[in-house]
CSV table of C-alpha atoms and ligand atoms in Angstrom, one decimal:
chain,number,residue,atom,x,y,z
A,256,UNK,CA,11.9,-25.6,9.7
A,257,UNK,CA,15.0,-24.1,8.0
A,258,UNK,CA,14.3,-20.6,5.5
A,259,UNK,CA,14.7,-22.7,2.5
A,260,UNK,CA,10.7,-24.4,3.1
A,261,UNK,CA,9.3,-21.9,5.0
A,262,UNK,CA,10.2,-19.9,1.6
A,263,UNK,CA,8.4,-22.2,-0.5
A,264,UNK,CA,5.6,-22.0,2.6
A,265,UNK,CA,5.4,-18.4,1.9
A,266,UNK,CA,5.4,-18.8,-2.3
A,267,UNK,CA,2.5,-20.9,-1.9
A,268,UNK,CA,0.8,-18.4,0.2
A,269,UNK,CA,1.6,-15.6,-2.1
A,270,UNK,CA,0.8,-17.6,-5.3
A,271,UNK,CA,-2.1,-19.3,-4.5
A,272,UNK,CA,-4.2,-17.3,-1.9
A,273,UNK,CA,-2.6,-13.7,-2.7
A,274,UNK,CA,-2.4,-13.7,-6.5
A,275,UNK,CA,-4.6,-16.7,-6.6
A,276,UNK,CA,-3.0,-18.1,-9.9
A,277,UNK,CA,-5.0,-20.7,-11.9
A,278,UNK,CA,-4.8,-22.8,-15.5
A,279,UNK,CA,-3.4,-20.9,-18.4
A,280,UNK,CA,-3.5,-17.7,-16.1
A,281,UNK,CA,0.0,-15.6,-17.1
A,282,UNK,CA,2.1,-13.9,-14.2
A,283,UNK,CA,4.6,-10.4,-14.1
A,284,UNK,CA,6.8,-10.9,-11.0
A,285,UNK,CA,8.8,-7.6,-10.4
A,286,UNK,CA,11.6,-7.4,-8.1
A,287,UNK,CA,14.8,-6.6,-6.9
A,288,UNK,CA,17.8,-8.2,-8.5
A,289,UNK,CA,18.8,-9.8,-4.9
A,290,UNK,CA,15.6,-11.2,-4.9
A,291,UNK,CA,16.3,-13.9,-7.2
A,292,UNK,CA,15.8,-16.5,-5.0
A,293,UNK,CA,12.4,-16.4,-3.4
A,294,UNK,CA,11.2,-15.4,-7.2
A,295,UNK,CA,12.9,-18.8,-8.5
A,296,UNK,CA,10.4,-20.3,-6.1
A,297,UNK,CA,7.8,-18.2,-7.2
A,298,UNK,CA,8.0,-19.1,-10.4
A,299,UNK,CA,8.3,-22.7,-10.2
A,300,UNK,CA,5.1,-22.3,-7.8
A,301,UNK,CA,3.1,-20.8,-10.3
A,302,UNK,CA,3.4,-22.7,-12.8
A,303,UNK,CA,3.1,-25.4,-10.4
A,304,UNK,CA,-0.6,-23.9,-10.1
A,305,UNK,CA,-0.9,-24.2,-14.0
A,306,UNK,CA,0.3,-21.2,-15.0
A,307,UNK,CA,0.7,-20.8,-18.9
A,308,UNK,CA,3.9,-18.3,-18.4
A,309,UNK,CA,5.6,-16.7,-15.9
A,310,UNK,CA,7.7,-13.0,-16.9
A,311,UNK,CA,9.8,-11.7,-14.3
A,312,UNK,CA,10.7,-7.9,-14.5
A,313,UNK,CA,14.0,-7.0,-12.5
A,314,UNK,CA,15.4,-4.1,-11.0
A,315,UNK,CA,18.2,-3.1,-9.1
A,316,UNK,CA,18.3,-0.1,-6.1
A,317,UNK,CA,22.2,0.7,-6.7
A,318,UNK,CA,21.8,0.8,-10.6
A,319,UNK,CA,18.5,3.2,-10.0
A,320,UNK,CA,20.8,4.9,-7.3
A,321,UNK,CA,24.2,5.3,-10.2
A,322,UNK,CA,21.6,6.3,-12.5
A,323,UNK,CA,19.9,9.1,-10.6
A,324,UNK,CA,23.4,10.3,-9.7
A,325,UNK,CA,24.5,10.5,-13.6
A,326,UNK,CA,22.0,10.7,-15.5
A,327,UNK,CA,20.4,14.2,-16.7
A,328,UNK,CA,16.8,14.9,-15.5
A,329,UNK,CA,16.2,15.6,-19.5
A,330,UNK,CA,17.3,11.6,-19.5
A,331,UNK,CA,15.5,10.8,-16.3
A,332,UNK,CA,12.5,12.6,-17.5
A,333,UNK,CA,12.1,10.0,-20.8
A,334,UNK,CA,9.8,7.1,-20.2
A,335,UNK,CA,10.7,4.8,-23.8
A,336,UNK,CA,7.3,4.2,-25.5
A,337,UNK,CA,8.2,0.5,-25.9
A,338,UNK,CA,8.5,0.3,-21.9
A,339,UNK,CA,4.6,1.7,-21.6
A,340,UNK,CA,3.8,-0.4,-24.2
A,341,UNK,CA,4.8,-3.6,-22.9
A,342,UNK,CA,3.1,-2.8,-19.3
A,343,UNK,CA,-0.2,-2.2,-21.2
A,344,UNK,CA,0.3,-5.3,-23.4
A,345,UNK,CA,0.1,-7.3,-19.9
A,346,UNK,CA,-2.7,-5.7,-18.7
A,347,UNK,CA,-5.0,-5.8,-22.2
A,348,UNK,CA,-4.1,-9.6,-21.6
A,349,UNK,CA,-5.4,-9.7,-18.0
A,350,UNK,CA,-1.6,-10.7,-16.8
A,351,UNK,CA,-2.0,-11.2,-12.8
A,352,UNK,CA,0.9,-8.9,-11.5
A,353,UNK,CA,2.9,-10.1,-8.4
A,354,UNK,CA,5.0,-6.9,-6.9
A,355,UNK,CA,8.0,-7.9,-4.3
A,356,UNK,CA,9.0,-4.6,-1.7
A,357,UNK,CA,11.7,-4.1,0.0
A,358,UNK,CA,14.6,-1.5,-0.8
A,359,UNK,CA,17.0,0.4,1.7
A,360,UNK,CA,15.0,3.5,2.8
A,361,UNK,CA,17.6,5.8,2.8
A,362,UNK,CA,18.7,4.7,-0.9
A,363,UNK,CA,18.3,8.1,-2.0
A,364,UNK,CA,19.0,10.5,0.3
A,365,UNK,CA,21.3,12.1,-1.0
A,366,UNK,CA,20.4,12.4,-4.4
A,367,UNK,CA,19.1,15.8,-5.7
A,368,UNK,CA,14.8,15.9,-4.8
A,369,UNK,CA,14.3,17.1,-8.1
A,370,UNK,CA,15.4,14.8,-9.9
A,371,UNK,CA,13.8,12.0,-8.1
A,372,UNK,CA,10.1,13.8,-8.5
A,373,UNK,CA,10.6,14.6,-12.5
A,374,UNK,CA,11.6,10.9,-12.7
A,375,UNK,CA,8.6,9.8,-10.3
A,376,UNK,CA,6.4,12.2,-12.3
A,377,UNK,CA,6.9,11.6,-15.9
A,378,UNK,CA,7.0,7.2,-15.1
A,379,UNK,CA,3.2,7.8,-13.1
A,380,UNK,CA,2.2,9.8,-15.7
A,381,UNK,CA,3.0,7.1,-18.2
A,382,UNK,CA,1.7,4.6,-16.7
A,383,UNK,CA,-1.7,6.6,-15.7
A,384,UNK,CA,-3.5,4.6,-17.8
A,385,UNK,CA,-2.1,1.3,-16.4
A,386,UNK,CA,-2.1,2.5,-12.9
A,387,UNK,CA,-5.8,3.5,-13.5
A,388,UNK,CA,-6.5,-0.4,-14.6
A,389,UNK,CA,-4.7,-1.6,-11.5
A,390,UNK,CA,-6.9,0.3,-8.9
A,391,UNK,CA,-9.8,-0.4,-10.6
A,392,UNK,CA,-9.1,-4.0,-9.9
A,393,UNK,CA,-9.4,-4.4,-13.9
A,394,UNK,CA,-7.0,-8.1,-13.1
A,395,UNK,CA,-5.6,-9.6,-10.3
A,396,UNK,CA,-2.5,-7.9,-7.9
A,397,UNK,CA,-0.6,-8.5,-5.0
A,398,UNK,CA,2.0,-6.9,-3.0
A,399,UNK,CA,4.3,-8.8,-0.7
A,400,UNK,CA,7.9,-8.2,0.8
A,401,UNK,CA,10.6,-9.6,0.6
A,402,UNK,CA,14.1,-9.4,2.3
A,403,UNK,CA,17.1,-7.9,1.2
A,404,UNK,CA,20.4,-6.9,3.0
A,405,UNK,CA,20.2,-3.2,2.8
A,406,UNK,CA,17.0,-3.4,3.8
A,407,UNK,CA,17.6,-5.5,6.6
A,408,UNK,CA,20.6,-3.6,7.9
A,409,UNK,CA,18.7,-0.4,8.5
A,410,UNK,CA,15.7,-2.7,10.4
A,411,UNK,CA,18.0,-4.2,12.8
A,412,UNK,CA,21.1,-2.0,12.6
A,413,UNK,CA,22.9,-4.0,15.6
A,414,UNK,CA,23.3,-7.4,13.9
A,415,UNK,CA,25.4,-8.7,11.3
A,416,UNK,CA,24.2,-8.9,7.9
A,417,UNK,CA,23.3,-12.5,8.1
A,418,UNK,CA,21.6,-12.9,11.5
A,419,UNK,CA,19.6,-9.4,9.9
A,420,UNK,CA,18.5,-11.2,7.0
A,421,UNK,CA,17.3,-14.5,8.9
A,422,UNK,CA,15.5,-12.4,11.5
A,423,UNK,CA,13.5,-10.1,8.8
A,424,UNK,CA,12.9,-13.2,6.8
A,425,UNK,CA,11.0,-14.5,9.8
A,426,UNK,CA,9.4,-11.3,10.4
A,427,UNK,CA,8.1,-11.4,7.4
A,428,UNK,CA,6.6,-15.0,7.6
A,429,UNK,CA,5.1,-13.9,10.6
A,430,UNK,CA,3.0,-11.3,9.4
A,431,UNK,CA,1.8,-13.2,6.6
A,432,UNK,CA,1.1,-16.5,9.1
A,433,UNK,CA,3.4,-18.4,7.3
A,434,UNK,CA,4.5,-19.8,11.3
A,435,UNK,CA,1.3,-21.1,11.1
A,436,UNK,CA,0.6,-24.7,10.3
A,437,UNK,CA,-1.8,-23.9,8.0
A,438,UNK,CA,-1.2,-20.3,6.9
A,439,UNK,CA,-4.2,-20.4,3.9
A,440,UNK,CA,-6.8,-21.3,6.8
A,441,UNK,CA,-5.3,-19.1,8.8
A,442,UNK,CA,-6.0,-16.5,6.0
A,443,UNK,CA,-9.8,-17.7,5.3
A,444,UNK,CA,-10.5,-17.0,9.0
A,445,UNK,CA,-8.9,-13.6,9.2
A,446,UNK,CA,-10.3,-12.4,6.0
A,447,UNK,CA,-13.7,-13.1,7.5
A,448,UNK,CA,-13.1,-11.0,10.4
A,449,UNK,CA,-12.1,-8.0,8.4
A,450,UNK,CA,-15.4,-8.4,6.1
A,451,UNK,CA,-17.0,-8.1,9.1
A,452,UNK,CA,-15.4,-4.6,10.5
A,453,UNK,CA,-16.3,-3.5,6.7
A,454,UNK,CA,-20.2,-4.7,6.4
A,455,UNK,CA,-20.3,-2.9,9.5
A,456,UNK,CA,-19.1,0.4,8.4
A,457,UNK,CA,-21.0,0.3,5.4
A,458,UNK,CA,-24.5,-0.3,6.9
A,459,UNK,CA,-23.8,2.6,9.1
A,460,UNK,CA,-23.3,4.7,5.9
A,461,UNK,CA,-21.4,7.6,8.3
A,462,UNK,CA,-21.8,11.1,7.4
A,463,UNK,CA,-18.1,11.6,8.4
A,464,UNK,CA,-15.2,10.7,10.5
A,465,UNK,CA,-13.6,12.4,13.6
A,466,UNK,CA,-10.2,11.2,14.5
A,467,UNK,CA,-8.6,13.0,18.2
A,468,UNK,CA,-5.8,11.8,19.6
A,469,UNK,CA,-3.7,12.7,22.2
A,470,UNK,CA,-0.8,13.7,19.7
A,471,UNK,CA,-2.6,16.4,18.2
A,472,UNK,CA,-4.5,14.9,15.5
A,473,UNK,CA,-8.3,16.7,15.2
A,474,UNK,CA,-9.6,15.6,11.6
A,475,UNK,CA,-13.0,15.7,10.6
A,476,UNK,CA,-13.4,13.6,6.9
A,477,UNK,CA,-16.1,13.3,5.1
A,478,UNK,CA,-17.1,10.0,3.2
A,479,UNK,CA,-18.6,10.1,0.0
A,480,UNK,CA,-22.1,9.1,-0.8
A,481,UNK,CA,-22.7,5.3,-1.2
A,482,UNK,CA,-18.8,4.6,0.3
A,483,UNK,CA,-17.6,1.4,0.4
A,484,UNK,CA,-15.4,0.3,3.4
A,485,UNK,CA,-13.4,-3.1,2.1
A,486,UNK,CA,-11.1,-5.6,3.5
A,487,UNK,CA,-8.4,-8.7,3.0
A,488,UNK,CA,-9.8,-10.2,-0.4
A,489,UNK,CA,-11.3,-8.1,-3.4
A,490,UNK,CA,-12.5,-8.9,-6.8
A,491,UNK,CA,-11.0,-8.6,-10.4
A,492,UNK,CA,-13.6,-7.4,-13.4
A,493,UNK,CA,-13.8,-11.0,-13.9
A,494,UNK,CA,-14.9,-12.1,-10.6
A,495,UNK,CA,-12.1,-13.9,-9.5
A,496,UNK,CA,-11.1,-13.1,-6.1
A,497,UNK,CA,-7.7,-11.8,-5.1
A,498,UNK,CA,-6.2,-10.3,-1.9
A,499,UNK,CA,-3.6,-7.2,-2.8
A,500,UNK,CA,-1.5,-6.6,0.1
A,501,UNK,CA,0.0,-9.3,2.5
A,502,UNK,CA,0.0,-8.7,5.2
A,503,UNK,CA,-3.0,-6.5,5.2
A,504,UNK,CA,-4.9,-5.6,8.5
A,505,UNK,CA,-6.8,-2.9,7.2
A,506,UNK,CA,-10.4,-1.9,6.3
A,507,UNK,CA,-10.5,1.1,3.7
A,508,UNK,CA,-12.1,3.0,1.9
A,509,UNK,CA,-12.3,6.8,0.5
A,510,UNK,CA,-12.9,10.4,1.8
A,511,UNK,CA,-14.3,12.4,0.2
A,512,UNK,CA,-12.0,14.7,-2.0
A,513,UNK,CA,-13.9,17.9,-0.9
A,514,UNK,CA,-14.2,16.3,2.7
A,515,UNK,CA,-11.5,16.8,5.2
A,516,UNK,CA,-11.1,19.6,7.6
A,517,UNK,CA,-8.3,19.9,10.2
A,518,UNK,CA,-4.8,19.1,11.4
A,519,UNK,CA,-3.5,15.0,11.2
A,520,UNK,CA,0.3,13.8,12.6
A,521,UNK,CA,2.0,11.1,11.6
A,522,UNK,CA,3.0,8.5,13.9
A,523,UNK,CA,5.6,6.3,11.7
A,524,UNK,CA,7.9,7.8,9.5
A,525,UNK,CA,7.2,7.4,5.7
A,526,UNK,CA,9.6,5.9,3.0
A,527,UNK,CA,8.4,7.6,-0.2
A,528,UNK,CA,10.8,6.2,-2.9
A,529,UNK,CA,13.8,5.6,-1.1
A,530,UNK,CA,13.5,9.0,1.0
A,531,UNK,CA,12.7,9.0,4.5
A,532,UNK,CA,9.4,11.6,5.8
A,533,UNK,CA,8.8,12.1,9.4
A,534,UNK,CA,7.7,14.2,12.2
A,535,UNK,CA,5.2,15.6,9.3
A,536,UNK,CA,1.8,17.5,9.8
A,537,UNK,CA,-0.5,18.5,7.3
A,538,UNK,CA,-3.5,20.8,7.9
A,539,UNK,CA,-6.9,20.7,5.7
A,540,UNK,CA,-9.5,22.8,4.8
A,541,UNK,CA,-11.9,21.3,2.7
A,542,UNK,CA,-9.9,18.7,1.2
A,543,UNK,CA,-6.7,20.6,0.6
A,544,UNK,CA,-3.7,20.5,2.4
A,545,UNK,CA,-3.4,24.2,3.2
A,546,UNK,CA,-0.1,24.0,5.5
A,547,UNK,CA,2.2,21.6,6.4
A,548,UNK,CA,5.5,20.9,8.6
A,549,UNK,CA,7.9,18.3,8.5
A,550,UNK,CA,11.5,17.6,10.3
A,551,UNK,CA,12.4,15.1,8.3
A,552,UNK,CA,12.2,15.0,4.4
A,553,UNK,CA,10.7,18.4,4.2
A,554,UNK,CA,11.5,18.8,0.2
A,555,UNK,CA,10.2,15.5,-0.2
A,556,UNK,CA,6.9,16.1,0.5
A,557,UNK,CA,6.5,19.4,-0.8
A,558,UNK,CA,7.7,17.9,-4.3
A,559,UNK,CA,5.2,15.4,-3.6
A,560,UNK,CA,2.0,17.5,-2.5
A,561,UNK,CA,2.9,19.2,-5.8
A,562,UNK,CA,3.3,16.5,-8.2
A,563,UNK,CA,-0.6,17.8,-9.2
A,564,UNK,CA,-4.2,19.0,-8.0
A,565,UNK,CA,-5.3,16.4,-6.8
A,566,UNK,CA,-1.9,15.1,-4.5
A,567,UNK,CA,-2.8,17.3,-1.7
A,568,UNK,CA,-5.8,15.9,-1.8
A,569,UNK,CA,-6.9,12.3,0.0
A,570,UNK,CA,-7.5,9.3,-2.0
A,571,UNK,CA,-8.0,6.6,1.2
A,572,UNK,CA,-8.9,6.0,4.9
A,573,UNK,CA,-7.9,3.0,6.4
A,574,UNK,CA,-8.7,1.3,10.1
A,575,UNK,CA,-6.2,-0.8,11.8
A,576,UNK,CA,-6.1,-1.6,15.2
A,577,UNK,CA,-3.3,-0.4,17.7
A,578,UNK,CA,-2.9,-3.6,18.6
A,579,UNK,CA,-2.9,-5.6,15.4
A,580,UNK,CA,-0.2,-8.7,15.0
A,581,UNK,CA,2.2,-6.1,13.1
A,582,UNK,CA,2.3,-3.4,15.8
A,583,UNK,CA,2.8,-6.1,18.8
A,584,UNK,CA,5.9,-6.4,17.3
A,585,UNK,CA,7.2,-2.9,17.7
A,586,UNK,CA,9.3,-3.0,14.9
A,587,UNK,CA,9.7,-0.1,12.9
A,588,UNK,CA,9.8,-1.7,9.1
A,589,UNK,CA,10.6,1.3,6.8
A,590,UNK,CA,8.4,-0.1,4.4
A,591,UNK,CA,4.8,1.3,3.8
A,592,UNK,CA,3.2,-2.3,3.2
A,593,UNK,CA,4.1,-3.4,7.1
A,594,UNK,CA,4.1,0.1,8.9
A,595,UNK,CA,0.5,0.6,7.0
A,596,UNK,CA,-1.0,-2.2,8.8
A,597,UNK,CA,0.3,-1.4,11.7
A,598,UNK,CA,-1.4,1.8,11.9
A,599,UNK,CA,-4.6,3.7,10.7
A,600,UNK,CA,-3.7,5.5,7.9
A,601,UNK,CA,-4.7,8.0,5.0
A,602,UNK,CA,-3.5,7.9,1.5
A,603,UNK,CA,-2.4,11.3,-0.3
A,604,UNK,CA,-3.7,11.1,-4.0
A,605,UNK,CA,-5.7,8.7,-6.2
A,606,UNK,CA,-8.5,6.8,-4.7
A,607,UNK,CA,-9.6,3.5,-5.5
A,608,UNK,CA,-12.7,4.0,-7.3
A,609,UNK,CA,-14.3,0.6,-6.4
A,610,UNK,CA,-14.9,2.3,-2.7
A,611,UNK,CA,-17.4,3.5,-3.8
A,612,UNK,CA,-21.0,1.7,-5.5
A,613,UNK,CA,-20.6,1.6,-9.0
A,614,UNK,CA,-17.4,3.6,-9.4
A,615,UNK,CA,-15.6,0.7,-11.3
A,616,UNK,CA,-18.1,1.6,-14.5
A,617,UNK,CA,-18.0,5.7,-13.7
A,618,UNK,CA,-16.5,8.0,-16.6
A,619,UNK,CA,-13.9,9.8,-15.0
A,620,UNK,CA,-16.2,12.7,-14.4
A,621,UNK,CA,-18.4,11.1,-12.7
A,622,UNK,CA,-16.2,9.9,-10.1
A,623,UNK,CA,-15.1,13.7,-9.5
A,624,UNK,CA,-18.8,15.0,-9.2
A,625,UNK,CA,-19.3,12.0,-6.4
A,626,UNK,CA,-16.0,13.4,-4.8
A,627,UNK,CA,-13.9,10.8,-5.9
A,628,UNK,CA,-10.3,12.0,-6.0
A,629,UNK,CA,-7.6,11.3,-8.8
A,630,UNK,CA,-3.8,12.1,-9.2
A,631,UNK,CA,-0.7,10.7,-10.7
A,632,UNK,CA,0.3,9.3,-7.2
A,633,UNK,CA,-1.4,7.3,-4.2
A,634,UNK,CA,0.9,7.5,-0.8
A,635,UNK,CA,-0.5,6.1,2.4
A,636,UNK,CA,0.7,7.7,5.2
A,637,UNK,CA,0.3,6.3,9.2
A,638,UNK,CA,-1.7,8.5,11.8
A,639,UNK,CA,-2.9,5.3,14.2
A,640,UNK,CA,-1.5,6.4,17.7
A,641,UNK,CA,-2.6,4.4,21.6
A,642,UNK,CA,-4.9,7.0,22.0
A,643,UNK,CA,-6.8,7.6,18.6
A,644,UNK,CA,-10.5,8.0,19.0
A,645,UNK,CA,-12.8,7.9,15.7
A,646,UNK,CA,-16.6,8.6,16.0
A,647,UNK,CA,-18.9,7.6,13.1
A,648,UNK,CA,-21.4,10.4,12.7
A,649,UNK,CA,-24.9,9.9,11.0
A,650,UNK,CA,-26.9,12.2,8.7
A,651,UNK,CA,-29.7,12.0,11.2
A,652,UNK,CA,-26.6,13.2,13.9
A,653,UNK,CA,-26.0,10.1,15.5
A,654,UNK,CA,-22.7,9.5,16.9
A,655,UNK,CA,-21.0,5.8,17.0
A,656,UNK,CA,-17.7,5.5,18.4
A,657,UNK,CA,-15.5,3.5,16.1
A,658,UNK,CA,-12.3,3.8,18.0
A,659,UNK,CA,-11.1,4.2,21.4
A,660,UNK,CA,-7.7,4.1,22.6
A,661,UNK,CA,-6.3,2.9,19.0
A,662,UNK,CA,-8.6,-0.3,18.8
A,663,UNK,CA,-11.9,-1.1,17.1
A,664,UNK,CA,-15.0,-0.4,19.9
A,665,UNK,CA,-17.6,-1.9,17.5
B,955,LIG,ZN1,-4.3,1.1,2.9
B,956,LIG,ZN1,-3.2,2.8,-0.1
């Protein structure tokens, strides 16, 4: 099958089991410029699927790049009234919104840090509101990748751009089952199986988490009262279903912002905003990151434990096996939405308040008193390592082992 149909393949995944688009439904596709391409097919897709309209937002990673080399951080600190406006105007409509990854991790690298977090800051702090909507699942979203050159280069530095670009492409369809035959059966079936990790978790109704591993992680978190561990598809306010993230291997759901105590590594490096973090550690005491190390990106993620109270807080826990189809691979992606499923990971920041029972229709408030966290920025970081080991513990002191040697034991 040549890239040209397994790209309309993949659209149809994306459009009609991802976004799930249906009559008269409007859809925000935002992207890279060198995108244009696969989001010609998306857009003929969806309205294919009776969209009403289709509005595609572009950007471009060397125009941001120019701009945060010229442009004062007075200028970069403005976010234009008209811009919040129109984001808000989509989502008072109930607009589905389609988001495309994939940027060169190292795209910013050399730009001054502070710039980067005033413009970061002041765009999340626009957009709270709207952010706020999107977790709280007030319309449909979905995140999926898609390949582009600098992106690919830094994946597979040895090849030529070309044979880069055909071999991330098919990465890509991989981890979405787009090889398959019938990749939106393939989907049913493994959305199932997550729901099943999940209603297990949540009948257990754990106390807290312990994660050891060999690597040095020791973490105790506590989950909040009446948690809610999810997986694969989720709801929108109206009840139509959705699934946010393909691929997605995970099972999540929130600690407790008062709730974690110890020392966690990573095990994958993290692209925050086209800045590489790795080699990192961060130490808590309830809740609060009260040290932390890192080789790589040091600046980084002090500017971004800072950007306010609650960033050095956490905001998610997430299973995935060791060995899920992602991490078989052994390829390092760069890119948070494939390394994430590859890996058990936690989320600096904002949780999503539907982790919890009833937290959808909480004032915010309430969802601090029932330790729910919130802040300007949600970052998932990867811990998973071979030999992670989680134990579920019960009020009554019961201990369940969750984990051994990376892998679900339940
Ligand atoms: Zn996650
Ligand atoms: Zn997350």
């Amino acid at each position: 099958m040549n890239i040209n149909e397994q790209l309309r393949k993949y659209a149809d995944l994306v459009i009609n089991e991802g976004v799930k688009i249906k009559k008269d439904d409007v859809l925000i596709i935002r992207g890279q410029v060198e995108m244009i391409e696969f989001i010609r097919i998306l857009v003929e897709t969806a309205f294919k699927s009776g969209a009403k309209d289709v509005k595609v937002n572009y950007r471009d990673e060397y125009i941001s790049k120019i701009r945060f080399q010229n442009a004062s951080i007075e200028t970069l600190e403005e976010v234009p009234q008209y811009f919040i406006d129109e984001q808000n105007s989509h989502m008072n409509k109930k607009a589905k919104f389609l988001s495309l990854v994939g940027n060169d991790p190292n795209l910013l690298s050399d730009v001054d840090p502070n710039k980067i977090k005033t413009s970061v800051l002041s765009t999340s702090k626009a957009l709270k509101d709207f952010n706020g909507k999107m977790m709280n699942n007030e319309t449909s979203w979905c995140v999926v990748g898609a390949a582009v050159p600098s992106w690919a280069k830094v994946v597979f530095p040895d090849l030529d751009i070309d044979e880069a670009m055909e071999k991330l492409w098919n990465l890509i369809f991989y981890t979405v089952r787009v090889d398959k035959e019938n990749p939106i059966d393939e989907w049913d079936k493994h959305v199932d199986n997550l729901k099943k990790w999940s209603e297990f978790l949540n009948s257990h109704q754990f106390e807290s988490l312990k994660y050891f591993s060999e690597n040095g992680t020791d973490l105790e978190i506590k989950l909040p009262q009446n948690y809610i561990f999810s997986g694969a598809s989720e709801f929108n306010r109206s009840g139509e279903e959705f699934i946010a993230n393909m691929p997605t291997e995970e099972v999540f759901s929130m600690p407790h912002r008062d709730g974690a105590n110890g020392i966690v590594y990573n095990t994958k490096p993290l692209n925050y905003n086209g800045n590489l973090i790795d080699d990192f550690y961060l130490k808590f005491k309830d809740g609060v990151v009260v040290d932390f190390g890192a080789k790589t990106g040091y600046e980084v993620l002090k500017n971004m434990l800072d950007s306010d109270e609650g960033a050095s807080r956490l905001g998610e826990v997430a299973l995935v096996p060791y060995h899920s189809p992602i991490s078989e691979t052994e390829i390092l992606f760069y890119e948070t939405l494939y390394d994430e499923n590859a890996s058990c990971h936690l989320a600096l920041g904002k949780a999503y308040p539907t982790c919890i029972k009833d937290g959808e229709n909480m004032s915010e408030k309430e969802l601090l008193d029932n330790g729910v966290n919130d802040s300007v920025i949600h970052v998932d970081f990867m811990i998973g390592h071979k030999t992670t080991n989680i134990k579920g513990i019960k009020k009554d002191g019961t201990i369940i082992q969750i984990f051994e040697n990376g892998d679900f034991v339940i």
